[in-house]
Coordinates of C-alpha atoms and ligand atoms in Angstrom, one line a residue:
X268 CA 0.0 0.0 0.0
X269 CA 1.3 3.5 -0.8
X270 CA 1.4 6.3 1.6
X271 CA -1.7 8.4 1.8
X272 CA -0.7 11.9 0.9
X273 CA -3.7 13.7 2.1
X274 CA -4.2 12.3 5.6
X275 CA -0.8 12.7 7.1
X276 CA -0.1 14.8 10.2
X277 CA 2.9 16.4 8.6
X278 CA 4.3 16.7 5.1
X279 CA 7.9 16.9 4.0
X280 CA 9.0 17.4 0.4
X281 CA 12.4 18.0 -1.2
X282 CA 13.8 19.4 -4.5
X283 CA 17.2 18.0 -5.5
X284 CA 20.1 19.8 -4.0
X285 CA 21.4 21.6 -7.0
X286 CA 25.0 21.6 -8.2
X287 CA 26.6 25.0 -7.9
X288 CA 28.7 24.8 -11.0
X289 CA 26.6 27.6 -12.4
X290 CA 23.7 29.9 -11.6
X291 CA 20.3 28.1 -11.6
X292 CA 18.8 27.3 -14.9
X293 CA 15.2 26.9 -15.9
X294 CA 15.3 23.1 -15.1
X295 CA 16.1 23.8 -11.5
X296 CA 13.4 26.5 -11.4
X297 CA 10.9 24.0 -12.8
X298 CA 11.4 21.4 -10.1
X299 CA 11.5 24.0 -7.4
X300 CA 8.3 25.7 -8.5
X301 CA 6.5 22.3 -8.5
X302 CA 7.7 21.5 -5.0
X303 CA 6.7 24.9 -3.8
X304 CA 3.2 24.4 -5.2
X305 CA 2.7 21.1 -3.4
X306 CA 4.0 22.6 -0.1
X307 CA 1.6 25.5 -0.5
X308 CA -1.3 23.2 -1.2
X309 CA -0.5 21.3 2.1
X310 CA -0.2 24.6 4.0
X311 CA -3.6 25.6 2.6
X312 CA -5.0 22.5 4.3
X313 CA -3.2 23.5 7.5
X314 CA -0.9 20.5 7.4
X315 CA 2.5 21.3 9.0
X316 CA 4.9 21.4 6.0
X317 CA 8.7 21.2 5.6
X318 CA 9.9 22.1 2.2
X319 CA 13.6 21.4 1.6
X320 CA 15.8 22.7 -1.1
X321 CA 19.5 23.4 -1.2
X322 CA 22.8 22.9 -2.9
X323 CA 25.2 20.1 -3.7
X324 CA 28.6 21.6 -3.4
X325 CA 31.3 18.9 -3.4
X326 CA 33.0 16.8 -6.0
X327 CA 35.1 17.1 -9.1
X328 CA 32.8 19.2 -11.1
X329 CA 32.6 22.0 -8.5
X330 CA 36.3 21.8 -7.8
X331 CA 37.2 22.2 -11.5
X332 CA 34.7 25.0 -12.0
X333 CA 36.1 26.9 -9.1
X334 CA 39.7 26.4 -10.3
X335 CA 38.7 27.7 -13.7
X336 CA 37.4 30.8 -12.0
X337 CA 40.5 31.2 -9.9
X338 CA 38.5 30.8 -6.7
X339 CA 38.7 28.5 -3.8
X340 CA 35.9 26.0 -4.0
X341 CA 34.2 27.4 -0.9
X342 CA 34.4 31.0 -2.1
X343 CA 32.9 29.9 -5.5
X344 CA 30.1 28.0 -3.8
X345 CA 29.3 30.8 -1.4
X346 CA 28.9 33.1 -4.4
X347 CA 26.7 30.8 -6.5
X348 CA 24.5 29.9 -3.6
X349 CA 23.4 33.6 -3.3
X350 CA 22.2 33.3 -6.9
X351 CA 20.0 30.4 -6.0
X352 CA 18.5 32.0 -3.0
X353 CA 17.8 35.2 -5.0
X354 CA 16.0 33.3 -7.7
X355 CA 13.9 31.4 -5.2
X356 CA 12.9 34.7 -3.6
X357 CA 12.0 36.2 -7.0
X358 CA 9.9 33.1 -7.9
X359 CA 8.1 33.3 -4.6
X360 CA 9.4 30.0 -3.4
X361 CA 8.5 29.5 0.3
X362 CA 11.1 26.9 1.3
X363 CA 11.6 26.1 4.9
X364 CA 15.2 24.7 4.8
X365 CA 18.1 25.4 2.5
X366 CA 20.5 22.5 2.9
X367 CA 24.1 23.1 1.9
X368 CA 26.4 20.1 1.7
X369 CA 29.4 22.1 2.8
X370 CA 27.8 22.9 6.2
X371 CA 29.7 21.5 9.1
X372 CA 26.7 19.8 10.7
X373 CA 26.2 18.0 7.4
X374 CA 29.6 16.4 7.9
X375 CA 28.6 15.0 11.3
X376 CA 25.4 13.5 9.8
X377 CA 27.4 11.9 6.9
X378 CA 30.0 10.4 9.2
X379 CA 27.4 8.9 11.5
X380 CA 25.5 7.4 8.6
X381 CA 28.7 6.1 7.0
X382 CA 29.5 4.4 10.3
X383 CA 26.2 2.6 10.3
X384 CA 26.7 1.3 6.8
X385 CA 30.3 0.4 7.6
X386 CA 29.3 -1.5 10.7
X387 CA 26.8 -3.5 8.5
X388 CA 29.9 -4.5 6.5
X389 CA 28.3 -3.0 3.4
X390 CA 31.5 -1.1 2.4
X391 CA 34.6 -2.8 1.0
X392 CA 37.7 -1.9 -0.9
X393 CA 38.0 -2.8 -4.6
X394 CA 39.3 -1.6 -8.0
X395 CA 37.1 0.8 -10.0
X396 CA 37.7 0.9 -13.7
X397 CA 35.4 2.7 -16.1
X398 CA 34.2 5.8 -17.9
X399 CA 33.3 8.7 -15.7
X400 CA 31.2 11.8 -16.7
X401 CA 32.3 14.6 -14.4
X402 CA 29.2 16.6 -15.3
X403 CA 26.9 13.8 -14.1
X404 CA 29.4 12.7 -11.4
X405 CA 28.6 9.2 -12.5
X406 CA 30.3 6.2 -14.1
X407 CA 28.7 5.2 -17.4
X408 CA 28.4 1.9 -19.1
X409 CA 30.4 1.7 -22.3
X410 CA 27.2 0.8 -24.2
X411 CA 25.5 4.0 -23.0
X412 CA 28.1 6.3 -24.6
X413 CA 27.6 8.3 -27.8
X414 CA 30.1 8.4 -30.6
X415 CA 33.5 9.8 -29.6
X416 CA 33.0 8.9 -26.0
X417 CA 30.4 11.5 -25.3
X418 CA 28.1 11.4 -22.4
X419 CA 24.5 10.7 -23.3
X420 CA 23.2 13.5 -21.1
X421 CA 26.0 16.0 -21.5
X422 CA 26.4 15.5 -25.2
X423 CA 29.1 18.1 -25.5
X424 CA 31.3 16.5 -22.9
X425 CA 33.5 13.4 -23.2
X426 CA 33.8 10.9 -20.4
X427 CA 37.1 10.2 -18.7
X428 CA 38.7 6.8 -18.1
X429 CA 39.3 5.9 -14.4
X430 CA 41.2 3.1 -12.9
X431 CA 41.7 3.5 -9.2
X432 CA 41.3 1.8 -5.8
X433 CA 38.0 2.9 -4.3
X434 CA 35.6 1.8 -1.6
X435 CA 32.4 0.2 -2.8
X436 CA 28.9 0.0 -1.4
X437 CA 27.3 -3.4 -1.6
X438 CA 24.3 -2.4 -3.7
X439 CA 24.0 -6.0 -5.1
X440 CA 23.1 -7.3 -1.6
X441 CA 19.9 -5.2 -1.7
X442 CA 18.6 -6.3 -5.0
X443 CA 15.9 -8.7 -3.6
X444 CA 14.9 -6.4 -0.8
X445 CA 14.5 -3.5 -3.3
X446 CA 12.4 -5.6 -5.6
X447 CA 10.2 -6.6 -2.8
X448 CA 9.9 -3.0 -1.7
X449 CA 8.9 -1.8 -5.2
X450 CA 6.4 -4.6 -5.4
X451 CA 4.8 -3.7 -2.0
X452 CA 4.9 0.0 -2.7
X453 CA 3.6 0.4 -6.2
X454 CA 3.4 4.2 -5.8
X455 CA 7.0 4.6 -4.6
X456 CA 8.3 5.6 -8.1
X457 CA 6.1 7.9 -10.2
X458 CA 4.9 8.3 -12.8
X459 CA 4.5 4.7 -14.0
X460 CA 6.8 5.1 -16.9
X461 CA 9.7 6.0 -14.5
X462 CA 8.7 3.1 -12.3
X463 CA 9.0 0.7 -15.3
X464 CA 12.3 2.2 -16.2
X465 CA 13.7 1.5 -12.7
X466 CA 12.2 -2.0 -12.5
X467 CA 13.8 -2.9 -15.8
X468 CA 17.2 -1.5 -14.7
X469 CA 17.1 -3.4 -11.4
X470 CA 16.0 -6.6 -13.0
X471 CA 19.2 -6.6 -15.1
X472 CA 21.2 -7.1 -11.9
X473 CA 22.6 -4.4 -9.6
X474 CA 26.3 -3.7 -9.4
X475 CA 28.0 -2.4 -6.3
X476 CA 29.1 1.2 -6.8
X477 CA 32.1 3.1 -5.6
X478 CA 31.5 5.7 -2.8
X479 CA 35.1 7.1 -2.5
X480 CA 37.5 8.8 -4.7
X481 CA 41.3 9.3 -4.7
X482 CA 42.9 12.4 -6.3
X483 CA 40.1 14.6 -5.2
X484 CA 40.0 16.6 -2.0
X485 CA 36.9 18.7 -2.4
X486 CA 34.6 16.6 -0.2
X487 CA 34.5 14.9 3.2
X488 CA 37.4 12.6 4.0
X489 CA 36.2 9.0 4.4
X490 CA 36.1 8.4 8.1
X491 CA 37.8 5.0 8.0
X492 CA 40.4 6.0 5.5
X493 CA 41.0 9.7 5.2
X494 CA 43.2 9.2 2.1
X495 CA 39.9 8.9 0.3
X496 CA 37.2 11.5 -0.2
X497 CA 33.6 10.4 -0.1
X498 CA 31.8 10.3 -3.4
X499 CA 29.7 13.4 -3.9
X500 CA 26.4 11.5 -4.4
X501 CA 26.9 9.6 -1.1
X502 CA 27.2 12.9 0.7
X503 CA 24.6 14.8 -1.3
X504 CA 21.6 12.4 -0.7
X505 CA 22.2 12.7 3.0
X506 CA 21.7 16.5 2.6
X507 CA 18.0 15.7 2.8
X508 CA 18.5 14.3 6.3
X509 CA 20.7 17.1 7.5
X510 CA 18.0 19.5 6.4
X511 CA 15.6 18.0 8.9
X512 CA 17.6 19.3 11.9
X513 CA 16.2 22.2 13.7
X514 CA 18.6 25.1 13.8
X515 CA 19.7 24.5 17.4
X516 CA 19.8 20.7 17.2
X517 CA 23.0 18.9 17.8
X518 CA 23.7 17.2 14.5
X519 CA 22.9 13.5 15.1
X520 CA 20.8 11.2 13.1
X521 CA 18.5 10.7 16.0
X522 CA 17.7 14.4 16.2
X523 CA 17.4 14.7 12.4
X524 CA 15.0 11.8 12.0
X525 CA 12.7 12.7 14.9
X526 CA 10.0 14.9 13.4
X527 CA 9.8 14.8 9.6
X528 CA 11.2 11.5 8.5
X529 CA 10.4 9.7 6.3
X530 CA 10.2 12.4 3.7
X531 CA 6.9 12.0 1.8
X532 CA 8.0 13.2 -1.6
X533 CA 11.3 13.6 -3.4
X534 CA 10.8 15.6 -6.5
X535 CA 13.5 15.2 -9.1
X536 CA 14.2 15.3 -12.8
X537 CA 14.3 12.0 -14.7
X538 CA 18.1 12.1 -15.2
X539 CA 18.7 11.5 -11.5
X540 CA 16.1 8.8 -11.0
X541 CA 18.5 5.9 -10.3
X542 CA 20.2 7.7 -7.5
X543 CA 16.9 8.4 -5.8
X544 CA 15.0 5.3 -6.6
X545 CA 17.7 2.6 -6.3
X546 CA 20.9 3.8 -4.6
X547 CA 19.2 6.0 -1.9
X548 CA 16.7 3.4 -0.7
X549 CA 19.5 0.7 -0.6
X550 CA 21.7 3.1 1.5
X551 CA 18.8 3.7 3.9
X552 CA 18.1 0.0 4.2
X553 CA 21.7 -0.6 5.0
X554 CA 21.5 2.1 7.7
X555 CA 18.3 0.6 9.0
X556 CA 16.1 3.6 8.3
X557 CA 12.6 3.8 7.0
X558 CA 12.2 4.7 3.3
X559 CA 10.7 7.8 1.8
X560 CA 7.1 7.8 0.5
X561 CA 7.6 8.5 -3.1
X562 CA 10.1 9.6 -5.7
X563 CA 8.5 11.6 -8.6
X564 CA 10.7 12.0 -11.7
X565 CA 9.5 14.8 -13.9
X566 CA 10.4 15.3 -17.6
X567 CA 12.8 17.6 -19.3
X568 CA 12.2 21.1 -20.7
X569 CA 13.0 22.0 -24.3
X570 CA 13.0 25.3 -26.0
X571 CA 11.2 25.8 -29.2
X572 CA 11.3 22.0 -29.6
X573 CA 15.1 21.7 -29.1
X574 CA 17.1 20.4 -26.2
X575 CA 18.4 23.3 -24.1
X576 CA 22.1 23.7 -23.7
X577 CA 24.9 26.2 -23.6
X578 CA 26.5 24.8 -26.7
X579 CA 23.2 25.3 -28.6
X580 CA 23.0 28.8 -27.2
X581 CA 19.3 28.5 -26.5
X582 CA 19.2 28.3 -22.7
X583 CA 16.3 30.0 -21.0
X584 CA 17.4 32.4 -18.2
X585 CA 14.9 32.1 -15.3
X586 CA 16.0 35.5 -13.9
X587 CA 15.2 37.2 -17.2
X588 CA 11.9 35.5 -17.5
X589 CA 10.7 36.3 -14.0
X590 CA 11.9 39.9 -14.3
X591 CA 10.0 40.4 -17.6
X592 CA 6.8 38.6 -16.8
X593 CA 6.4 38.1 -13.0
X594 CA 6.7 35.0 -10.8
X595 CA 3.0 34.0 -11.2
X596 CA 3.3 34.1 -15.0
X597 CA 6.3 31.7 -15.0
X598 CA 4.8 29.5 -12.4
X599 CA 1.5 29.2 -14.2
X600 CA 2.9 28.6 -17.6
X601 CA 5.1 25.7 -16.7
X602 CA 2.6 23.9 -14.6
X603 CA -0.4 24.5 -16.8
X604 CA 1.3 23.8 -20.1
X605 CA 3.3 20.7 -19.4
X606 CA 1.8 17.5 -18.1
X607 CA 3.9 16.9 -15.0
X608 CA 6.1 13.8 -15.6
X609 CA 6.4 14.4 -19.4
X610 CA 8.9 16.4 -21.3
X611 CA 7.6 19.8 -22.2
X612 CA 8.4 22.8 -24.4
X613 CA 8.9 26.5 -23.8
X614 CA 8.1 28.9 -26.6
X615 CA 7.7 32.6 -25.9
X616 CA 4.9 32.8 -28.4
X617 CA 2.9 30.1 -26.6
X618 CA 3.9 31.5 -23.2
X619 CA 2.3 34.9 -24.0
X620 CA -0.8 33.3 -25.6
X621 CA -1.5 31.1 -22.6
X622 CA -1.1 33.9 -20.0
X623 CA -3.2 36.3 -22.0
X624 CA -5.9 33.8 -22.6
X625 CA -6.2 32.3 -19.1
X626 CA -5.0 34.9 -16.7
X627 CA -5.7 38.2 -18.4
X628 CA -8.8 37.4 -20.3
X629 CA -10.7 34.4 -18.9
X630 CA -10.1 35.1 -15.2
X631 CA -8.9 38.7 -15.1
X632 CA -11.6 40.2 -17.3
X633 CA -14.3 38.1 -15.7
X634 CA -13.5 39.4 -12.3
X635 CA -13.0 42.9 -13.4
X636 CA -16.3 43.4 -15.3
X637 CA -18.3 41.6 -12.6
X638 CA -16.8 43.7 -9.8
X639 CA -17.6 46.9 -11.8
X640 CA -21.2 45.8 -12.3
X641 CA -21.4 44.9 -8.6
X642 CA -20.2 48.4 -7.7
X643 CA -22.9 49.9 -9.9
X644 CA -25.8 47.6 -9.2
X645 CA -25.1 46.5 -5.6
X646 CA -23.3 49.4 -3.9
X647 CA -20.0 47.7 -4.0
X648 CA -21.1 44.9 -1.7
X649 CA -21.3 41.2 -2.2
X650 CA -25.0 40.7 -3.2
X651 CA -27.2 39.9 -0.3
X652 CA -28.4 36.5 -1.2
X653 CA -28.8 33.2 0.6
X654 CA -26.5 30.6 -1.0
X655 CA -28.9 27.7 -0.1
X656 CA -31.6 29.4 -2.2
X657 CA -29.5 29.1 -5.4
X658 CA -30.9 25.9 -7.0
X659 CA -28.6 23.0 -6.4
X660 CA -28.8 22.1 -10.0
X661 CA -27.5 25.5 -11.0
X662 CA -24.8 24.7 -13.5
X663 CA -22.0 26.8 -11.9
X664 CA -23.0 26.0 -8.3
X665 CA -22.8 22.3 -9.1
X666 CA -19.6 22.6 -11.0
X667 CA -18.2 24.6 -8.1
X668 CA -19.3 22.0 -5.6
X669 CA -17.6 19.2 -7.6
X670 CA -14.4 21.2 -8.1
X671 CA -12.7 20.7 -4.7
X672 CA -12.5 17.0 -4.9
X673 CA -11.2 17.0 -8.5
X674 CA -8.6 19.6 -7.6
X675 CA -7.6 17.9 -4.4
X676 CA -6.9 14.6 -6.1
X677 CA -5.1 16.4 -8.9
X678 CA -2.7 18.2 -6.5
X679 CA -2.2 15.0 -4.6
X680 CA -1.2 13.2 -7.8
X681 CA 1.0 16.2 -8.9
X682 CA -1.2 16.6 -11.9
X683 CA -0.9 20.4 -12.0
X684 CA -2.2 20.8 -15.5
X685 CA -5.3 19.0 -14.5
X686 CA -5.8 21.4 -11.6
X687 CA -5.6 24.3 -14.0
X688 CA -7.9 22.6 -16.5
X689 CA -10.6 21.9 -13.9
X690 CA -10.5 25.4 -12.4
X691 CA -10.6 27.1 -15.8
X692 CA -13.6 25.0 -16.8
X693 CA -15.5 26.8 -14.1
X694 CA -14.1 30.1 -15.1
X695 CA -15.0 29.7 -18.7
X696 CA -18.4 28.5 -17.6
X697 CA -18.8 31.8 -15.8
X698 CA -17.9 33.9 -18.9
X699 CA -20.5 32.0 -20.8
X700 CA -23.1 32.4 -18.0
X701 CA -22.5 36.2 -17.8
X702 CA -23.0 36.6 -21.6
X703 CA -26.2 34.5 -21.5
X704 CA -27.7 36.1 -18.4
X705 CA -26.7 39.6 -19.3
X706 CA -27.1 41.1 -15.8
X707 CA -26.8 44.6 -17.3
X708 CA -30.1 44.1 -19.1
X709 CA -31.7 42.3 -16.1
X710 CA -30.7 45.4 -14.0
X711 CA -32.2 47.8 -16.6
X712 CA -35.4 45.8 -16.5
X713 CA -35.5 46.2 -12.8
X714 CA -34.9 42.6 -12.0
X715 CA -32.7 43.3 -9.0
X716 CA -32.9 39.9 -7.3
X717 CA -32.0 38.1 -10.5
X718 CA -29.2 40.5 -11.2
X719 CA -27.8 40.0 -7.7
X720 CA -27.9 36.2 -8.0
X721 CA -26.0 36.2 -11.3
X722 CA -23.4 38.5 -9.9
X723 CA -23.0 36.5 -6.7
X724 CA -22.6 33.2 -8.7
X725 CA -19.8 34.7 -10.7
X726 CA -18.0 36.4 -7.9
X727 CA -18.1 33.3 -5.8
X728 CA -16.9 31.2 -8.6
X729 CA -14.0 33.6 -9.2
X730 CA -13.2 33.4 -5.5
X731 CA -13.1 29.6 -5.5
X732 CA -10.9 29.6 -8.6
X733 CA -8.5 32.0 -6.9
X734 CA -8.4 29.9 -3.7
X735 CA -7.8 26.6 -5.5
X736 CA -5.2 28.2 -7.8
X737 CA -3.4 30.0 -5.0
X738 CA -0.6 27.4 -4.6
X739 CA 0.3 28.0 -8.2
X740 CA -0.3 31.8 -8.5
X741 CA -0.2 33.1 -4.9
X742 CA 0.1 36.8 -5.8
X743 CA -2.8 36.7 -8.2
X744 CA -4.9 34.9 -5.6
X745 CA -4.1 37.5 -3.0
X746 CA -5.1 40.3 -5.4
X747 CA -8.4 38.6 -6.2
X748 CA -9.2 37.9 -2.6
X749 CA -8.4 41.5 -1.7
X750 CA -10.7 42.8 -4.4
X751 CA -13.4 40.5 -3.0
X752 CA -13.0 42.2 0.3
X753 CA -10.8 39.8 2.2
X754 CA -7.5 40.8 3.8
X755 CA -5.7 37.6 3.2
X756 CA -2.2 37.1 2.0
X757 CA -1.7 33.7 0.3
X758 CA 2.0 34.1 0.9
X759 CA 1.5 33.8 4.6
X760 CA 2.7 30.4 5.8
X761 CA -0.1 30.1 8.3
X762 CA -2.7 30.6 5.5
X763 CA -4.4 27.3 6.6
X764 CA -5.3 28.9 9.9
X765 CA -6.3 32.3 8.4
X766 CA -8.8 30.7 6.0
X767 CA -10.4 27.4 6.9
X768 CA -9.8 24.9 4.1
X769 CA -13.1 23.2 4.6
X770 CA -15.0 26.4 4.1
X771 CA -12.9 28.2 1.5
X772 CA -12.4 25.1 -0.8
X773 CA -16.2 24.8 -1.2
X774 CA -18.5 26.8 -3.3
X775 CA -20.5 29.3 -1.4
X776 CA -18.0 30.8 1.0
X777 CA -18.2 34.4 -0.1
X778 CA -20.0 36.2 2.7
X779 CA -23.1 38.1 1.6
X780 CA -22.9 41.8 2.2
X781 CA -19.1 41.9 2.4
X782 CA -17.7 45.2 1.1
X783 CA -15.7 44.7 -2.0
X784 CA -12.3 46.2 -2.8
X785 CA -11.4 48.3 -5.8
X786 CA -11.7 46.6 -9.2
X787 CA -8.3 46.6 -10.8
X788 CA -6.9 44.4 -13.5
X789 CA -5.3 41.4 -11.8
X790 CA -3.1 40.5 -14.7
X791 CA -1.9 42.9 -17.3
X792 CA -2.2 41.7 -20.8
X793 CA 1.2 41.0 -22.4
X794 CA 1.9 42.7 -25.7
X795 CA 3.9 40.3 -27.8
X796 CA 7.3 41.7 -28.7
X797 CA 7.8 42.0 -32.5
X798 CA 10.3 39.2 -32.6
X799 CA 7.9 36.6 -31.1
Ligands
MSP1714 N1 23.3 17.7 -7.5 C1 22.4 16.7 -8.2 C2 21.2 16.4 -7.3 C3 21.6 15.9 -6.0 S1 20.2 15.6 -5.0 C4 20.7 14.9 -3.6 C5 21.9 17.3 -9.5 N2 21.9 18.6 -9.6 S2 21.6 19.4 -11.0 O1 21.7 20.8 -10.6 O2 22.4 19.0 -12.0 O3 20.2 19.1 -11.4 C6 19.1 19.5 -10.7 C7 17.8 19.2 -11.3 O4 17.5 19.9 -12.5 C8 17.6 17.7 -11.7 O5 16.3 17.3 -11.1 C9 17.5 17.7 -13.2 O6 16.6 16.7 -13.7 C10 16.9 19.1 -13.5 N3 17.1 19.5 -14.8 C11 18.3 19.8 -15.5 N4 18.1 20.1 -16.8 C12 16.7 20.1 -17.0 C13 15.9 20.4 -18.0 N5 16.3 20.9 -19.2 N6 14.6 20.4 -17.8 C14 14.0 20.0 -16.6 N7 14.8 19.7 -15.6 C15 16.1 19.6 -15.8 O7 21.6 16.6 -10.4

């Protein structure tokens, strides 16, 4: 049986700990936005949440990058980390912990964990020969390589031959236990295509993997043989555990695992699936720790249909995007437009069209014109009607009533595009309803009660849409709520206490008679630049 993601007392979620070889790119932004949205959804339900992000700072890749910049590795990392934190602020990411693998308390956790695995006799010395991709920080099978010894993921980089004495982790010992675990926890690896990928990889037979390096000093010395440096992935995965420590905790495994472990959701991209779905659970089994709830591997982003890369010169700068279009715009586009789990594309043309159609027109205009009519016809107050008197089979009321369950299960399954689809069905229904009912004529004909009912139905539907979309577009939701007369900030971490989920997630929560705020466009239409 899988973990139930809606009925837990607490909820913990991680993004990968990003390499600091460069400033964050749109791929890291994509994972982080998605994690933030789930964390926000849980906070809306008043579930205590811990969202973890951070940086992976050791290893050869970082050491070389720093050397090329004539910096010490630590000085280089400190500089790049600021760039990550700045982007997360600009994208409105409400993370709770930022885990850096160079933190001294992390070393204590890694050493304690290492000792447990060592005591289990799961670490032994051997000879490692093979092709290594420094950009992946991973050995590759010869058959995986592209022509000219290029890495299949970093296609512009060649792999390097290694032949050295290393310490190995006995992964092969865990083959049967892992298979049993996958079998008993069919939701552990998501979506199903990734699960199949892992099952097929594991069924080919697991090889032990090396967890130490010689000729590298940027990392933690191996506790039992300090001539060796611990492999960056062994140390990085444990960054998730270190992140669980409260700021004043002494760094021990017991303290770290007390409150938030096991982590419910590890959100990652598909390229690092093996580390999270095979190596990590085996390491945890070896150390005798419970395993995480699920690992979700999302797809890759392309630009205008092409793989993004520096060599192609078509990378998408997340700082530039958010500066030009706002955090909500970026958040909305990627989650609405791409089915989470699949690869997806960014085109600026499509980006502008989607935002204008959904946020500026369908939702923004709807709210704006309805508020203006309400100001004129109802003295700027929510019409004074009794919700129960609106017929239960009213199309929008019944759509609204059904929405919460649909949206809740979509968020739980990380089906963000389905959340948007479901909400916008209601919004588009409202636009149609307004055109059909024409409250402006009803009002002219003196049909005050009918006019008020129509306006209430639309205002309430817009409220519900804003509430359910608030994890994705928190600023927009805050603006809508404010124009509807609430003083609520969806960026407030205690939002679940400020607005009761059970009331606000249902149709009919807009209080009759509430004074409305000033009607202002919530999302400015974007004028396409000439080049797009
Ligand atoms: N440091 C490791 C993770 C260690 S976790 C304990 C790492 N870092 S990374 O910075 O290279 O990658 C971070 C994430 O960005 C990965 O989830 C990866 O899948 C994602 N992406 C990198 N390029 C991407 C795209 N073009 N599109 C979407 N995501 C992509 O791996």
